[in-house]
């Protein structure tokens, strides 16, 4: 599962579509965590798609990640600022790849 303390245990190594990327990143096999308020561990995501389908405010957008061992696309928290903290995505992800900091 995603480490809920990722922002203390990892370093921000990049930015993507206006959100942080937390390392380590070693493309294409290791992609890190995308987002901060809505964080998706790309190395855990298996592209199930439940988060993309269920988010009421369309926070997630698919990004292609060819060559990643778990899946060739990931749910990117492209619109994390729109999140209303409903926690639906956290509940539906089958591999616990998402952390939402509703605090
Ligand atoms: Fe969308 Fe709710 Fe997840 Fe926020 S907590 S990203 S609003 S499903
Ligand atoms: Fe990935 Fe979980 Fe969403 S596997 S696509 S983050 S439901
Ligand atoms: Zn991203």
XYZ file of N, CA, C and O and ligand atoms in Angstrom:
428
model
N 0.831 -1.202 0.000
C 0.000 0.000 0.000
C 0.872 1.262 0.000
O 2.033 1.217 0.408
N 0.287 2.372 -0.458
C 1.016 3.640 -0.460
C 1.376 4.043 0.968
O 0.591 3.834 1.899
N 2.558 4.607 1.125
C 3.021 5.103 2.423
C 2.337 6.444 2.707
O 2.598 7.428 2.005
N 1.467 6.524 3.730
C 0.778 7.795 4.006
C 1.730 8.905 4.465
O 1.371 10.072 4.439
N 2.936 8.527 4.872
C 3.946 9.519 5.278
C 4.912 9.819 4.138
O 6.050 10.243 4.381
N 4.471 9.586 2.896
C 5.388 9.705 1.762
C 6.075 11.066 1.679
O 7.216 11.166 1.266
N 5.352 12.128 2.070
C 5.943 13.462 1.922
C 7.031 13.731 2.958
O 7.783 14.680 2.816
N 7.120 12.862 3.982
C 8.246 12.952 4.918
C 9.337 11.958 4.543
O 10.524 12.211 4.741
N 8.936 10.803 4.025
C 9.890 9.725 3.745
C 10.505 9.779 2.352
O 11.442 9.038 2.075
N 9.959 10.611 1.490
C 10.484 10.713 0.120
C 10.826 12.155 -0.188
O 10.376 13.068 0.509
N 11.557 12.355 -1.253
C 11.871 13.702 -1.704
C 11.143 13.999 -2.997
O 11.009 13.119 -3.859
N 10.689 15.258 -3.117
C 10.096 15.656 -4.385
C 11.197 15.778 -5.421
O 12.144 16.543 -5.246
N 11.074 15.018 -6.501
C 12.130 14.990 -7.508
C 11.711 15.639 -8.821
O 12.548 15.845 -9.700
N 10.420 15.921 -8.939
C 9.960 16.430 -10.228
C 8.573 17.043 -10.051
O 7.995 17.012 -8.957
N 8.066 17.587 -11.143
C 6.716 18.107 -11.192
C 6.088 17.587 -12.480
O 6.777 17.396 -13.481
N 4.778 17.324 -12.425
C 4.079 16.794 -13.589
C 2.688 17.404 -13.642
O 1.921 17.255 -12.683
N 2.372 18.112 -14.693
C 1.035 18.705 -14.860
C 0.625 19.510 -13.629
O -0.524 19.455 -13.195
N 1.584 20.206 -13.028
C 1.274 21.075 -11.902
C 1.276 20.415 -10.539
O 1.056 21.081 -9.531
N 1.540 19.098 -10.468
C 1.620 18.445 -9.160
C 2.998 17.829 -8.948
O 3.768 17.636 -9.885
N 3.266 17.528 -7.673
C 4.581 17.014 -7.301
C 4.749 15.558 -7.709
O 3.788 14.790 -7.781
N 6.017 15.185 -7.962
C 6.392 13.775 -8.134
C 7.419 13.458 -7.053
O 8.445 14.132 -6.939
N 7.116 12.430 -6.254
C 7.954 12.025 -5.127
C 8.738 10.774 -5.513
O 8.156 9.760 -5.883
N 10.049 10.860 -5.412
C 10.918 9.774 -5.854
C 11.002 8.621 -4.875
O 10.311 8.617 -3.848
N 11.840 7.646 -5.180
C 12.743 7.649 -6.330
C 12.045 7.320 -7.648
O 11.055 6.601 -7.668
N 12.578 7.889 -8.724
C 12.076 7.643 -10.078
C 13.223 7.125 -10.939
O 14.309 7.721 -10.944
N 12.978 6.008 -11.591
C 13.938 5.428 -12.530
C 13.128 4.871 -13.693
O 12.740 3.704 -13.698
N 12.803 5.746 -14.639
C 11.911 5.347 -15.741
C 12.554 4.274 -16.618
O 13.765 4.303 -16.814
N 11.768 3.352 -17.156
C 10.298 3.284 -17.019
C 9.835 2.358 -15.891
O 8.650 2.252 -15.645
N 10.770 1.734 -15.160
C 10.352 0.710 -14.187
C 9.887 1.299 -12.860
O 9.099 0.674 -12.152
N 10.431 2.468 -12.489
C 10.123 3.047 -11.182
C 9.651 4.474 -11.397
O 10.391 5.295 -11.932
N 8.395 4.755 -10.972
C 7.774 6.027 -11.339
C 7.430 6.921 -10.149
O 7.051 8.066 -10.331
N 7.533 6.403 -8.929
C 7.290 7.227 -7.757
C 5.816 7.509 -7.509
O 4.929 6.826 -8.024
N 5.570 8.533 -6.689
C 4.219 8.927 -6.292
C 3.883 10.269 -6.939
O 4.682 11.208 -6.858
N 2.710 10.354 -7.573
C 2.255 11.606 -8.183
C 1.189 12.244 -7.305
O 0.231 11.581 -6.904
N 1.345 13.558 -7.048
C 0.366 14.317 -6.291
C 0.731 14.414 -4.824
O 1.588 13.677 -4.327
N 0.053 15.340 -4.137
C 0.305 15.544 -2.707
C -1.000 15.434 -1.914
O -1.134 14.564 -1.062
N -1.965 16.272 -2.204
C -3.264 16.129 -1.510
C -3.944 14.827 -1.938
O -4.461 14.077 -1.109
N -3.954 14.581 -3.224
C -4.375 13.278 -3.754
C -3.125 12.636 -4.336
O -2.602 13.084 -5.361
N -2.628 11.601 -3.674
C -1.368 10.980 -4.065
C -1.617 9.572 -4.586
O -2.332 8.781 -3.967
N -1.034 9.278 -5.753
C -1.151 7.951 -6.346
C 0.242 7.355 -6.474
O 1.119 7.951 -7.115
N 0.452 6.188 -5.859
C 1.727 5.496 -6.005
C 1.714 4.751 -7.337
O 1.073 3.709 -7.471
N 2.390 5.331 -8.311
C 2.396 4.745 -9.658
C 3.035 3.354 -9.664
O 2.765 2.564 -10.574
N 3.891 3.077 -8.695
C 4.548 1.770 -8.673
C 3.651 0.677 -8.102
O 3.959 -0.502 -8.214
N 2.512 1.075 -7.524
C 1.530 0.122 -6.997
C 0.316 0.022 -7.915
O -0.288 -1.040 -8.046
N -0.068 1.131 -8.560
C -1.258 1.172 -9.430
C -1.191 0.100 -10.520
O -0.187 -0.025 -11.215
N -2.287 -0.662 -10.636
C -2.388 -1.701 -11.666
C -3.397 -1.305 -12.750
O -3.869 -2.152 -13.502
N -3.766 -0.026 -12.787
C -4.694 0.497 -13.791
C -6.078 -0.130 -13.694
O -6.742 -0.344 -14.712
N -6.512 -0.399 -12.469
C -7.856 -0.948 -12.257
C -8.938 -0.014 -12.800
O -9.919 -0.464 -13.390
N -8.782 1.272 -12.581
C -9.694 2.264 -13.152
C -10.871 2.661 -12.284
O -11.621 3.566 -12.642
N -11.049 2.014 -11.145
C -12.193 2.349 -10.283
C -12.137 3.806 -9.829
O -13.165 4.486 -9.770
N -10.959 4.283 -9.522
C -10.824 5.679 -9.070
C -11.240 6.648 -10.173
O -11.939 7.625 -9.920
N -10.811 6.360 -11.395
C -11.128 7.220 -12.533
C -12.641 7.259 -12.752
O -13.225 8.321 -12.992
N -13.277 6.099 -12.649
C -14.716 6.011 -12.891
C -15.532 6.624 -11.760
O -16.567 7.237 -12.003
N -15.082 6.455 -10.519
C -15.923 6.805 -9.374
C -15.723 8.211 -8.833
O -16.597 8.728 -8.142
N -14.590 8.847 -9.085
C -14.363 10.179 -8.518
C -15.450 11.140 -9.013
O -15.590 11.337 -10.224
N -16.199 11.761 -8.093
C -17.323 12.616 -8.495
C -16.897 13.917 -9.157
O -17.724 14.571 -9.797
N -15.646 14.311 -8.997
C -15.206 15.581 -9.573
C -14.062 15.404 -10.588
O -13.363 16.363 -10.929
N -13.884 14.170 -11.061
C -12.928 13.877 -12.142
C -11.508 14.376 -11.872
O -10.911 15.075 -12.688
N -10.998 13.990 -10.725
C -9.623 14.358 -10.376
C -8.602 13.630 -11.252
O -7.552 14.179 -11.584
N -8.934 12.394 -11.667
C -7.930 11.545 -12.308
C -7.997 11.566 -13.834
O -9.075 11.616 -14.421
N -6.804 11.500 -14.426
C -6.697 11.341 -15.882
C -5.682 10.240 -16.146
O -4.663 10.142 -15.459
N -5.935 9.429 -17.163
C -4.995 8.368 -17.510
C -3.726 8.939 -18.125
O -3.789 9.862 -18.937
N -2.588 8.386 -17.710
C -1.328 8.683 -18.401
C -0.705 7.349 -18.815
O -0.810 6.353 -18.089
N -0.077 7.349 -19.973
C 0.571 6.134 -20.469
C 1.928 5.949 -19.800
O 2.714 6.902 -19.695
N 2.183 4.731 -19.362
C 3.459 4.417 -18.708
C 4.028 3.116 -19.292
O 4.169 2.111 -18.586
N 4.353 3.132 -20.584
C 4.849 1.913 -21.219
C 6.129 1.424 -20.546
O 6.991 2.219 -20.197
N 6.191 0.106 -20.330
C 7.390 -0.473 -19.739
C 7.355 -0.596 -18.232
O 8.284 -1.144 -17.641
N 6.264 -0.091 -17.602
C 6.184 -0.276 -16.150
C 5.699 -1.684 -15.837
O 4.748 -2.169 -16.463
N 6.337 -2.358 -14.866
C 6.008 -3.757 -14.599
C 4.571 -4.009 -14.130
O 4.026 -5.085 -14.394
N 3.907 -3.057 -13.481
C 2.557 -3.305 -12.953
C 1.459 -3.001 -13.970
O 0.437 -3.693 -14.004
N 1.633 -1.963 -14.776
C 0.613 -1.599 -15.756
C 1.151 -0.527 -16.689
O 2.021 0.250 -16.304
N 0.583 -0.482 -17.893
C 1.067 0.427 -18.927
C 0.327 1.753 -18.947
O 0.522 2.575 -19.847
N -0.557 1.955 -17.970
C -1.134 3.280 -17.753
C -1.413 3.453 -16.273
O -1.515 2.476 -15.530
N -1.512 4.713 -15.861
C -1.696 5.044 -14.447
C -2.753 6.121 -14.306
O -2.940 6.945 -15.205
N -3.426 6.125 -13.136
C -4.394 7.172 -12.832
C -3.651 8.349 -12.222
O -3.180 8.283 -11.087
N -3.547 9.432 -12.982
C -2.784 10.602 -12.562
C -3.727 11.608 -11.882
O -4.769 11.946 -12.445
N -3.377 12.091 -10.682
C -4.252 13.058 -9.996
C -4.129 14.454 -10.601
O -3.733 15.416 -9.929
N -4.485 14.570 -11.862
C -4.241 15.775 -12.643
C -4.975 16.991 -12.093
O -4.512 18.112 -12.227
N -6.127 16.750 -11.483
C -6.937 17.857 -10.968
C -7.101 17.740 -9.454
O -8.201 17.874 -8.918
N -5.992 17.502 -8.750
C -6.093 17.231 -7.310
C -6.691 18.405 -6.538
O -7.294 18.203 -5.486
N -6.546 19.614 -7.041
C -7.092 20.784 -6.339
C -8.620 20.746 -6.275
O -9.221 21.402 -5.426
N -9.258 19.963 -7.157
C -10.725 19.885 -7.163
C -11.275 18.869 -6.169
O -12.485 18.763 -5.973
N -10.395 18.101 -5.531
C -10.821 17.020 -4.630
C -11.709 17.550 -3.511
O -11.413 18.578 -2.904
N -12.809 16.830 -3.233
C -13.738 17.217 -2.163
C -13.635 16.266 -0.968
O -14.527 16.228 -0.108
N -12.562 15.482 -0.915
C -12.262 14.617 0.234
C -13.352 13.593 0.533
O -13.595 13.264 1.699
N -13.981 13.063 -0.506
C -15.036 12.072 -0.266
C -14.464 10.710 0.090
O -15.177 9.845 0.608
N -13.182 10.476 -0.219
C -12.448 9.245 0.096
C -12.888 8.025 -0.715
O -12.456 6.897 -0.440
N -13.726 8.224 -1.698
C -14.206 7.114 -2.517
C -13.044 6.397 -3.217
O -12.961 5.162 -3.226
N -12.138 7.175 -3.775
C -11.018 6.564 -4.515
C -10.165 5.700 -3.601
O -9.727 4.608 -3.988
N -9.946 6.181 -2.383
C -9.152 5.417 -1.412
C -9.839 4.083 -1.125
O -9.190 3.039 -1.044
N -11.148 4.116 -1.001
C -11.907 2.906 -0.674
C -11.971 1.919 -1.832
O -11.956 0.706 -1.611
N -12.068 2.399 -3.065
C -12.291 1.477 -4.188
C -11.009 0.920 -4.802
O -11.056 -0.108 -5.478
N -9.885 1.548 -4.579
C -8.657 1.036 -5.199
C -8.305 -0.327 -4.616
O -8.095 -0.461 -3.410
N -8.216 -1.363 -5.474
C -8.002 -2.725 -4.974
C -6.594 -2.968 -4.428
O -6.380 -3.947 -3.724
N -5.661 -2.090 -4.749
C -4.281 -2.291 -4.300
C -3.797 -1.167 -3.371
O -2.601 -1.057 -3.090
N -4.740 -0.335 -2.893
C -4.404 0.739 -1.950
C -3.265 1.627 -2.459
O -2.313 1.908 -1.725
N -3.401 2.061 -3.695
C -2.364 2.903 -4.294
C -2.579 4.389 -4.028
O -1.715 5.200 -4.355
N -3.730 4.766 -3.426
C -4.095 6.181 -3.297
C -4.155 6.607 -1.834
O -4.708 5.897 -0.996
N -3.591 7.796 -1.561
C -3.711 8.420 -0.249
C -4.300 9.805 -0.452
O -3.802 10.576 -1.272
N -5.372 10.106 0.287
C -5.946 11.451 0.274
C -5.787 12.030 1.665
O -6.239 11.439 2.644
N -5.120 13.172 1.736
C -4.888 13.821 3.021
C -6.040 14.774 3.284
O -6.007 15.932 2.875
N -7.060 14.254 3.978
C -8.255 15.048 4.227
C -8.116 15.894 5.487
O -9.013 16.644 5.835
N -6.960 15.776 6.181
C -6.753 16.497 7.434
C -6.855 17.985 7.217
O -7.256 18.719 8.054
Fe -12.085 12.208 -6.060
Fe -13.148 11.761 -3.666
Fe -10.781 10.710 -4.305
Fe -10.975 13.331 -3.896
S -11.304 11.717 -2.370
S -9.886 12.340 -5.581
S -13.032 13.765 -4.714
S -12.778 10.223 -5.263
Fe -4.762 2.535 -10.156
Fe -6.129 1.963 -7.978
Fe -7.025 3.774 -9.621
S -5.102 0.498 -9.296
S -6.303 3.124 -11.619
S -5.122 3.888 -8.470
S -8.247 2.294 -8.563
Zn 1.297 13.109 -12.601
